[in-house]
Amino acid sequence: MKWYQMGEEEVKKATGVLGADGLPQREVDKRLKRVGFNKLDEGESVSALILFFMQFKDFMVLVLLAATLISGLLGEYIDAITIILIILLNGVLGFIQERKAEKSLSALKELSAPQMVVLRDGKWLKVPAATVVPGDVVKLTSGDRVGADIRLLETASLRIEESSLTGESLPVHKHGDRMEQTDLQLGDQANMAFMGTLVTEGQGIGIVVATGMKTEMGKIAHLLQTTETVITPLQRKLEQLGKVLIAVALLLTAMVVVIGVIQGHDAYTMFLAGVSLAVAAIPEGLPAIVTVALALGVQRMIKRRAIVRKLPAVETLGCASVICSDKTGTLTQNKMTVTQVWASGETWHVSGTGYEPHGLFTKGKKETDPKRHRSLHLLLSYGLLCNNSQLKQRTVKKGMLKTKESTAYHIEGDPTEGALLVAAMKAGFSREQLDRQFKRLKEFPFESTRKMMSVVVENEKGQRFVVAKGAPDVILQVSKKIRYRGEQEALTPKRREEVERTIQTMASQALRTIAVAYRPLRPNESVDEAYEAECDLTFIGLQGMIDPPREEVFDSIEECRQAGIKTVMITGDHRLTAAAIAKKLGILPAGGKVIDGTELNHLTDRRLTEMVDQIYVYARVSPEHKLKIVKAMQERGHIVAMTGDGVNDAPAIKAANIGIAMGITGTDVAKEASSLILSDDNFATIRAAIREGRNIYDNIRKFIRYMLASNVGEILVMLFAMLLGMPLPLVATQILWINLVTDGLPAMALGMDQPEGNVMKRPPRHPREGIFARGLAWKIVSRGFMIGVVTLAAFWLTLQANPDDLTRAQSVAFVTLVMAQLIHVFDCRSEYSVFHRNPFENKYLVLAVLSSVLLMLIVIYYPPLQQVFHTVPLTGREWLLIIGMAAIPTVVLGGFRLLKAK
Ligand code: ATP
């Protein structure tokens, strides 16, 4: 028998589900051991060994190895062994960097892995989908990606889109009843939910019948195995640029060798020096280091609760010019409390704090017992009937010696519903009591497109009602009657106006409003779709709730404003509520526009594009509107970051330049469409991510500046010496050593640098700006030139003083070059000059530089190594010369910039 042919009991028996509590955790662990994790097999990743050998595949490294082999054969053992050791060390460094990058990126994948809601030991829990086992009772909600094959048992308006499995793009209606037919195709199995498909609407509960490779998706998984590595636009640009730089470096190196030989230098020495120079000067590691910088930045972002799903987003973050943010939960705390209610033409205030279910209903100064007021009674109790939230209590202990116990309340489920629940409890209602009185027959879940939710209930007398709650304007539209002054009467334009006025009054006090309405069902009336239930209602009243802004958002919005980034609020809430909160938060400036979904519908795309810069708040919008907004902004040339959580938000999230999904409330679909996930749903995290995004880009610029200037310096010192007919200022092993010591650690440390003070005080970077923009190319060339000149000068002066001691002059040149670079690295931390930042701020850099200096001293003063690196110990005067020369570029160029800045 197939799963879809079984009845509920048979499914439970076949999967070993006993009782109504789901599986016990012990049993889950056992099953996990037996069947393994609920994962599809992935393609092989590159093994460590291959990755290691890939470090040596570069053409110039191979040439160098060949050259070394020759020198070894010619008897130059020391040189040969040193060069091989240095190349090996370089390879190990490259390997460690790449491994680190790869590891942190795969850790990211885990972080954004899908989750499922399962019933275990009687409790509903959210667990990683990989740990779900056959027999788990699971709940599906709209927006979920189904994580296993499931036989459905109960559903409420459940629709699932199965195109990934069946090719059918329209969502399919699902139910929980057994099906008689035999040989049903997957697309016709209406009581099954398959792994990898998408819940687009409604809810359902079912039992997992297959996981991992045993699922229908698993059976075709081998068709889907693609290993795509994403590279960012910057990485691509650098790869192209790398080719140009290689050509230039090779050309210059060839010039060095040819001129050297013409000037009468020994051909073999020149060849070895030339190849070493090529290896040192070719920035073949650039793309790899960029990956490392990106990966390191991504790790820092995780600490700030932003999970990057798509690496290119890190770069785009620095270009963001608009953030479109949801209101509820992102800008506000999503901790709702009902403070005002309106029914039957009267308004009451509700006291009490947070979710504590104690408070009074007062009108003026007079207290009211809500149970005695019929309309208020209905408003509150029906608000609790059409509601799925639960109030939970936790005991909190305070103090060490004399422990005081207090109770903390929290809401499980939707906070809006939580507020209604607490308001009803303040009036003395309880869920248990209502559950005894009313049986829930059906539910049409809340969808942000409908902006309401309804249930069909039956009372003890067998009478059935529809009870609906939702956005008041929407509920008003589907209401025909109203309870007023204790009677039920027609909803005349006059009454409608009064209700609308009340909604406006509440909304302009930043209250979120919910209306409740109902209607009795006729004896044989059946309702299968939401629109059949939600019509001809009788309006009962309004509940107004506050949702305080998140404290940290005020600063974040201001900081974004200074950084040239506009914050826009997009919300399903009422226009006046939205405007009131936006004003409070500093989003809505004087003269800024607020528009709502209806107006938006009437605007052409062109008109919206013209207006979009003046609009700061979009209210009462449906998720579908978000796409229109993103497109209009992009048309205006904006780089848009857009938040979202529901299924219907996914298209806009995808279309935005930076799609942001909520980590807590976000659905799988929204997360999959996003490039960034906020693990705390907080707007302040977007700000942190943008700041980090800008910093990462800056850091990449910093080490490109550092590395390329060093390389230019190395080439020029050799080229100038040859052109001027001088002896060789550096020997092969020295060049390779410089490359290893100065380019490795300090460059990495630059990738971990803190942001410069002005990082959020300058406008967003233009997306088409090249990496060398804002004077970087000039900085590299001028610095490289100066480094070349001072090194050569130090070399020449020492040679003049000791005409017979070439090794001494070479040692001085070697140390000058290293020192000039190590001083330069501090310059690179600022777009201005070294004097603009505290040089000891970046501890990694200080350590890296110290270790480079130490390694250089060892090479100079440790006798066995002196032989290897052709060095001699230096005198005090020589050190003075070196330090003086090495500092010149920084003092001259930095001083120049300092003067210019003043
Ligand atoms: P955003 O996160 O975009 O700011 P929002 O929470 O303001 O979203 P929605 O969740 O789409 O927007 O809600 C829109 C309106 O629907 C709310 O203003 C409220 O009146 C109503 N509403 C919200 N939650 C529920 C619910 N659970 N049941 C019935 N109506 C609801």
Coordinates of C-alpha atoms in Angstrom, one line a residue, residues 164-579:
S164 CA 10.6 21.6 -8.6
L165 CA 9.3 18.1 -8.6
T166 CA 6.4 18.0 -11.1
G167 CA 7.0 21.0 -13.3
E168 CA 3.5 22.2 -12.5
S169 CA 3.9 25.9 -11.5
L170 CA 0.4 26.5 -10.1
P171 CA 0.1 25.7 -6.4
V172 CA -1.8 22.5 -5.7
H173 CA -4.6 22.3 -3.1
K174 CA -3.8 19.7 -0.4
H175 CA -5.9 17.8 2.1
G176 CA -5.5 15.2 4.8
D177 CA -7.9 12.4 3.7
R178 CA -6.9 9.1 2.4
M179 CA -7.1 8.5 -1.4
E180 CA -8.4 5.3 -2.9
Q181 CA -6.8 5.4 -6.3
T182 CA -3.8 3.3 -7.3
D183 CA -0.8 4.4 -9.2
L184 CA -1.2 8.1 -8.7
Q185 CA 1.4 10.4 -10.1
L186 CA 3.3 12.6 -7.6
G187 CA 1.3 15.7 -8.8
D188 CA -2.0 14.0 -8.0
Q189 CA -1.1 12.8 -4.5
A190 CA -3.1 15.5 -2.8
N191 CA -2.5 14.3 0.7
M192 CA 1.3 14.3 0.4
A193 CA 3.8 17.1 0.7
F194 CA 7.2 16.4 -0.9
M195 CA 10.7 17.5 0.0
G196 CA 11.8 20.7 -1.8
T197 CA 8.3 21.9 -2.6
L198 CA 7.0 25.2 -1.3
V199 CA 4.0 26.0 0.9
T200 CA 2.4 29.0 -0.7
E201 CA -0.7 29.3 1.5
G202 CA -2.4 27.9 4.6
Q203 CA -1.2 25.4 7.1
G204 CA -1.0 21.6 7.6
I205 CA 0.1 18.9 10.0
G206 CA 1.4 15.6 8.9
I207 CA 3.8 12.7 9.5
V208 CA 7.2 12.4 7.9
V209 CA 7.4 9.2 5.9
A210 CA 10.7 9.6 4.1
T211 CA 13.9 11.6 4.6
G212 CA 17.2 12.3 2.8
M213 CA 17.9 10.3 -0.3
K214 CA 14.8 8.2 0.3
T215 CA 12.5 11.1 -0.6
E216 CA 11.1 11.6 -4.1
M217 CA 13.5 14.5 -4.4
G218 CA 16.4 12.3 -3.2
K219 CA 15.6 9.9 -6.0
I220 CA 16.3 12.6 -8.6
A221 CA 18.9 14.3 -6.5
H222 CA 21.8 13.2 -8.7
L223 CA 20.2 15.3 -11.5
L224 CA 20.4 18.4 -9.4
Q225 CA 24.0 18.0 -8.2
T226 CA 25.7 21.1 -9.4
T227 CA 28.6 22.7 -7.6
E228 CA 28.5 26.3 -8.4
T229 CA 31.1 28.6 -7.0
V230 CA 29.9 32.2 -7.0
I231 CA 32.5 34.8 -7.5
T232 CA 31.9 38.4 -6.8
P233 CA 32.1 41.2 -9.4
L234 CA 35.1 42.5 -7.7
Q235 CA 36.8 39.1 -7.8
R236 CA 36.0 38.9 -11.5
K237 CA 37.4 42.4 -12.2
L238 CA 40.5 41.6 -10.2
E239 CA 41.0 38.4 -12.2
Q240 CA 40.9 40.3 -15.4
L241 CA 43.1 43.0 -14.0
G242 CA 45.5 40.3 -12.7
K243 CA 46.1 39.2 -16.3
V244 CA 47.1 42.8 -17.3
L245 CA 49.3 43.1 -14.2
I246 CA 51.0 39.8 -15.0
A247 CA 51.8 40.9 -18.5
V248 CA 53.2 44.2 -17.3
A249 CA 55.3 42.5 -14.5
L250 CA 56.6 40.0 -17.0
L251 CA 57.5 42.7 -19.5
L252 CA 59.3 44.8 -16.9
T253 CA 61.1 41.7 -15.5
A254 CA 62.2 40.8 -19.0
M255 CA 63.6 44.3 -19.4
V256 CA 65.5 43.9 -16.1
V257 CA 67.1 40.7 -17.3
V258 CA 67.9 41.9 -20.9
I259 CA 69.3 45.2 -19.8
G260 CA 71.2 43.5 -17.0
V261 CA 72.8 41.0 -19.5
I262 CA 73.6 43.9 -21.9
Q263 CA 75.2 45.8 -19.0
G264 CA 77.5 42.8 -18.6
H265 CA 75.9 40.9 -15.7
D266 CA 76.2 37.1 -15.5
A267 CA 73.3 35.6 -17.5
Y268 CA 72.5 32.8 -15.1
T269 CA 72.4 35.1 -12.1
M270 CA 70.2 37.6 -14.0
F271 CA 67.9 34.8 -15.1
L272 CA 67.4 33.5 -11.5
A273 CA 66.9 37.1 -10.2
G274 CA 64.5 37.8 -13.1
V275 CA 62.4 34.7 -12.4
S276 CA 62.3 35.4 -8.7
L277 CA 61.3 39.0 -9.4
A278 CA 58.5 37.7 -11.6
V279 CA 57.3 35.4 -8.9
A280 CA 57.5 38.2 -6.3
A281 CA 56.0 40.9 -8.4
I282 CA 53.2 39.1 -10.0
P283 CA 50.1 39.6 -7.9
E284 CA 48.8 36.1 -8.6
G285 CA 47.5 35.9 -5.1
L286 CA 45.3 38.9 -5.4
P287 CA 41.9 37.1 -6.0
A288 CA 42.7 34.6 -3.3
I289 CA 43.4 37.4 -0.8
V290 CA 40.2 39.1 -1.8
T291 CA 38.3 35.9 -1.0
V292 CA 40.0 35.8 2.3
A293 CA 39.1 39.4 3.1
L294 CA 35.5 38.7 2.1
A295 CA 35.4 35.6 4.2
L296 CA 36.9 37.3 7.2
G297 CA 34.4 40.1 6.8
V298 CA 31.6 37.7 6.5
Q299 CA 32.6 36.1 9.8
R300 CA 32.6 39.5 11.5
M301 CA 29.1 40.0 10.1
I302 CA 27.9 36.8 11.7
K303 CA 29.1 38.2 15.0
R304 CA 26.9 41.2 14.3
R305 CA 24.0 38.9 13.5
A306 CA 24.0 39.3 9.7
I307 CA 24.3 36.2 7.8
V308 CA 25.6 36.6 4.2
R309 CA 24.0 34.1 1.9
K310 CA 25.5 35.4 -1.3
L311 CA 29.1 36.7 -1.3
P312 CA 28.6 39.4 -3.9
A313 CA 26.2 41.1 -1.5
V314 CA 29.1 42.0 0.7
E315 CA 30.4 44.3 -2.0
T316 CA 26.9 45.6 -3.0
L317 CA 26.3 46.6 0.7
G318 CA 28.8 49.3 0.4
C319 CA 26.8 50.8 -2.5
A320 CA 23.4 50.7 -0.9
S321 CA 21.6 54.0 -1.2
V322 CA 18.1 53.1 0.0
I323 CA 17.0 50.7 2.7
C324 CA 13.4 49.6 2.4
S325 CA 12.5 48.2 5.8
D326 CA 9.4 46.4 7.1
K327 CA 8.0 48.1 10.2
T328 CA 6.7 45.5 12.5
G329 CA 9.5 43.6 14.3
T330 CA 12.3 45.3 12.3
L331 CA 11.9 48.9 13.3
T332 CA 9.6 48.2 16.2
Q333 CA 9.9 45.6 19.0
N334 CA 6.9 43.5 17.9
K335 CA 5.8 43.5 21.5
M336 CA 2.2 44.6 21.2
T337 CA -0.1 45.7 24.0
V338 CA -3.7 46.7 23.6
T339 CA -4.2 50.1 25.2
Q340 CA -7.5 51.3 23.7
V341 CA -10.7 49.6 22.6
W342 CA -13.7 50.9 20.8
A343 CA -17.1 49.2 20.7
S344 CA -20.7 50.3 20.3
G345 CA -19.7 54.0 19.9
E346 CA -17.6 54.1 23.2
T347 CA -13.9 54.1 23.8
W348 CA -12.1 52.5 26.8
H349 CA -8.5 52.7 27.9
V350 CA -6.8 49.5 29.0
S351 CA -4.1 49.6 31.6
G352 CA -1.3 47.1 32.3
T353 CA 2.2 46.5 31.1
G354 CA 3.7 44.0 28.6
Y355 CA 2.1 40.7 28.4
E356 CA 1.0 40.5 32.0
P357 CA -2.6 39.6 31.9
H358 CA -3.8 42.1 34.6
G359 CA -5.2 45.5 33.8
L360 CA -8.4 47.6 34.0
F361 CA -10.8 48.9 31.4
T362 CA -11.6 52.5 32.1
K363 CA -13.7 55.2 30.5
G364 CA -12.8 58.6 31.7
K365 CA -12.1 57.8 35.3
K366 CA -14.7 55.1 35.6
E367 CA -13.9 51.5 35.7
T368 CA -15.9 49.1 33.5
D369 CA -16.5 45.4 33.8
P370 CA -16.1 44.3 30.2
K371 CA -18.1 41.2 30.7
R372 CA -21.1 43.2 31.6
H373 CA -21.0 45.3 28.4
R374 CA -22.3 43.1 25.6
S375 CA -20.4 44.7 22.7
L376 CA -17.1 44.9 24.6
H377 CA -17.7 41.4 25.8
L378 CA -18.0 40.2 22.1
L379 CA -15.0 42.3 20.9
L380 CA -12.7 40.8 23.5
S381 CA -13.9 37.2 23.5
Y382 CA -14.2 37.0 19.7
G383 CA -10.7 38.5 19.5
L384 CA -9.6 35.5 21.5
L385 CA -11.6 33.0 19.5
C386 CA -10.0 34.0 16.2
N387 CA -6.6 33.6 17.6
N388 CA -3.8 31.0 17.8
S389 CA -1.4 32.6 20.2
Q390 CA -0.6 31.4 23.6
L391 CA 0.6 33.1 26.8
K392 CA 3.4 31.3 28.5
Q393 CA 4.9 31.9 31.9
R394 CA 8.4 31.5 33.1
T395 CA 9.7 31.8 36.6
V396 CA 12.6 34.1 36.9
K397 CA 14.9 34.0 40.0
K398 CA 16.5 37.1 41.1
G399 CA 19.2 37.7 43.7
M400 CA 21.8 35.3 45.1
L401 CA 21.1 34.8 48.8
K402 CA 17.5 35.8 49.2
T403 CA 16.1 34.6 45.9
K404 CA 13.0 36.4 44.8
E405 CA 10.9 34.7 42.3
S406 CA 8.9 36.6 39.7
T407 CA 7.0 35.5 36.7
A408 CA 7.8 36.6 33.2
Y409 CA 5.2 36.2 30.5
H410 CA 5.9 35.7 26.8
I411 CA 3.8 35.0 23.8
E412 CA 4.1 32.0 21.6
G413 CA 2.7 32.8 18.1
D414 CA 1.8 36.0 16.5
P415 CA 2.4 39.1 18.7
T416 CA -0.6 40.9 17.3
E417 CA -2.8 38.0 18.4
G418 CA -0.9 37.9 21.6
A419 CA -2.0 41.4 22.4
L420 CA -5.6 40.5 21.7
L421 CA -5.2 37.4 23.9
V422 CA -3.8 39.4 26.8
A423 CA -6.6 42.0 26.5
A424 CA -9.2 39.3 26.7
M425 CA -7.5 37.8 29.7
K426 CA -7.5 41.2 31.4
A427 CA -11.3 41.1 31.0
G428 CA -11.4 37.7 32.6
F429 CA -11.8 35.4 29.6
S430 CA -9.7 32.3 29.2
R431 CA -8.9 30.2 26.2
E432 CA -9.9 27.0 28.1
Q433 CA -13.3 28.4 28.9
L434 CA -13.9 29.5 25.3
D435 CA -12.7 26.2 23.9
R436 CA -15.3 24.5 26.0
Q437 CA -18.0 26.8 24.7
F438 CA -17.0 26.9 21.0
K439 CA -15.6 24.2 18.8
R440 CA -13.4 25.4 15.9
L441 CA -14.5 23.8 12.7
K442 CA -12.3 25.7 10.2
E443 CA -9.6 28.3 9.9
F444 CA -8.7 30.6 7.1
P445 CA -5.2 31.7 8.3
F446 CA -4.0 35.3 8.2
E447 CA -2.3 36.2 4.9
S448 CA -0.8 39.7 4.5
T449 CA -2.5 40.0 1.1
R450 CA -6.0 39.6 2.7
K451 CA -4.9 41.4 5.9
M452 CA -7.4 39.3 7.9
M453 CA -8.0 35.9 9.4
S454 CA -11.2 34.1 10.2
V455 CA -12.5 30.9 11.8
V456 CA -15.7 29.0 11.7
V457 CA -16.9 28.0 15.2
E458 CA -19.8 26.1 16.6
N459 CA -21.3 26.9 20.0
E460 CA -22.9 24.5 22.5
K461 CA -26.3 24.9 20.9
G462 CA -25.0 23.8 17.6
Q463 CA -25.1 27.3 16.0
R464 CA -22.2 28.1 13.7
F465 CA -20.5 31.5 13.3
V466 CA -17.8 33.0 11.2
V467 CA -15.5 35.2 13.4
A468 CA -13.1 37.4 11.5
K469 CA -10.4 39.9 12.6
G470 CA -8.0 42.0 10.6
A471 CA -7.1 45.4 9.4
P472 CA -10.1 47.6 10.2
D473 CA -10.5 49.2 6.7
V474 CA -10.5 45.7 5.2
I475 CA -13.0 44.4 7.8
L476 CA -15.2 47.5 7.2
Q477 CA -15.3 46.7 3.5
V478 CA -16.7 43.2 4.1
S479 CA -19.1 44.3 6.8
K480 CA -22.8 45.2 6.2
K481 CA -23.9 45.7 9.8
I482 CA -22.6 47.0 13.0
R483 CA -23.3 46.5 16.7
Y484 CA -24.1 49.9 18.1
R485 CA -25.5 51.0 21.4
G486 CA -26.3 47.4 22.2
E487 CA -28.2 46.8 19.0
Q488 CA -27.4 45.4 15.6
E489 CA -28.0 48.0 12.9
A490 CA -27.1 48.6 9.3
L491 CA -23.7 50.0 8.6
T492 CA -24.8 53.3 7.3
P493 CA -22.4 55.9 5.8
K494 CA -22.7 57.8 9.0
R495 CA -21.7 54.9 11.2
R496 CA -19.0 54.0 8.8
E497 CA -17.6 57.5 9.0
E498 CA -17.6 57.3 12.8
V499 CA -15.7 54.1 12.7
E500 CA -13.2 55.5 10.2
R501 CA -12.7 58.6 12.4
T502 CA -12.0 56.3 15.4
I503 CA -9.5 54.3 13.4
Q504 CA -7.8 57.5 12.4
T505 CA -7.7 58.8 16.0
M506 CA -6.1 55.6 17.2
A507 CA -3.7 55.4 14.2
S508 CA -2.5 58.9 14.6
Q509 CA -1.4 57.9 18.1
A510 CA 0.8 55.3 16.5
L511 CA -1.6 52.5 17.5
R512 CA -1.9 49.5 15.3
T513 CA -5.6 48.7 15.0
I514 CA -7.4 45.4 14.6
A515 CA -11.1 45.1 14.0
V516 CA -13.3 42.1 14.9
A517 CA -16.5 41.1 13.1
Y518 CA -18.7 38.1 12.9
R519 CA -21.8 36.5 11.3
P520 CA -23.9 33.5 12.0
L521 CA -23.9 30.8 9.3
R522 CA -27.2 29.6 7.8
P523 CA -28.0 26.0 8.9
N524 CA -26.8 24.3 5.7
E525 CA -24.4 26.9 4.5
S526 CA -20.9 25.5 3.8
V527 CA -17.8 27.7 3.4
D528 CA -14.7 26.2 1.8
E529 CA -12.9 29.4 0.8
A530 CA -12.0 32.5 2.7
Y531 CA -14.0 34.8 0.5
E532 CA -17.1 32.8 1.1
A533 CA -16.8 33.2 4.9
E534 CA -15.5 36.8 5.0
C535 CA -18.5 38.7 3.7
D536 CA -21.7 40.3 5.0
L537 CA -20.2 40.6 8.5
T538 CA -21.4 42.5 11.5
F539 CA -18.7 44.9 12.7
I540 CA -18.1 44.6 16.5
G541 CA -15.3 47.0 17.3
L542 CA -11.7 48.0 17.3
Q543 CA -8.7 47.2 19.4
G544 CA -5.7 49.6 19.3
M545 CA -2.3 48.4 20.4
I546 CA 1.1 50.0 20.8
D547 CA 4.3 48.5 19.4
P548 CA 7.2 50.6 20.7
P549 CA 10.1 51.3 18.4
R550 CA 13.3 49.4 19.0
E551 CA 15.6 51.7 20.9
E552 CA 18.7 51.1 18.8
V553 CA 16.9 52.0 15.6
F554 CA 16.9 55.8 16.2
D555 CA 20.7 55.9 16.0
S556 CA 20.9 53.5 13.1
I557 CA 18.6 55.6 11.0
E558 CA 20.5 58.8 11.8
E559 CA 23.8 57.0 11.0
C560 CA 22.4 55.8 7.7
R561 CA 21.3 59.3 6.9
Q562 CA 24.8 60.6 7.4
A563 CA 26.1 57.9 5.2
G564 CA 23.9 59.1 2.4
I565 CA 21.4 56.2 2.7
K566 CA 17.7 56.8 2.8
T567 CA 15.5 54.7 5.0
V568 CA 12.0 53.9 3.7
M569 CA 9.3 52.2 5.7
I570 CA 7.1 49.7 4.0
T571 CA 4.3 48.3 6.1
G572 CA 1.0 46.5 5.9
D573 CA -0.2 48.8 8.8
H574 CA -2.5 51.8 8.6
R575 CA -1.2 54.9 7.0
L576 CA -1.5 57.1 10.0
T577 CA 0.0 54.5 12.4
A578 CA 2.9 54.1 10.0
A579 CA 3.4 57.9 9.6

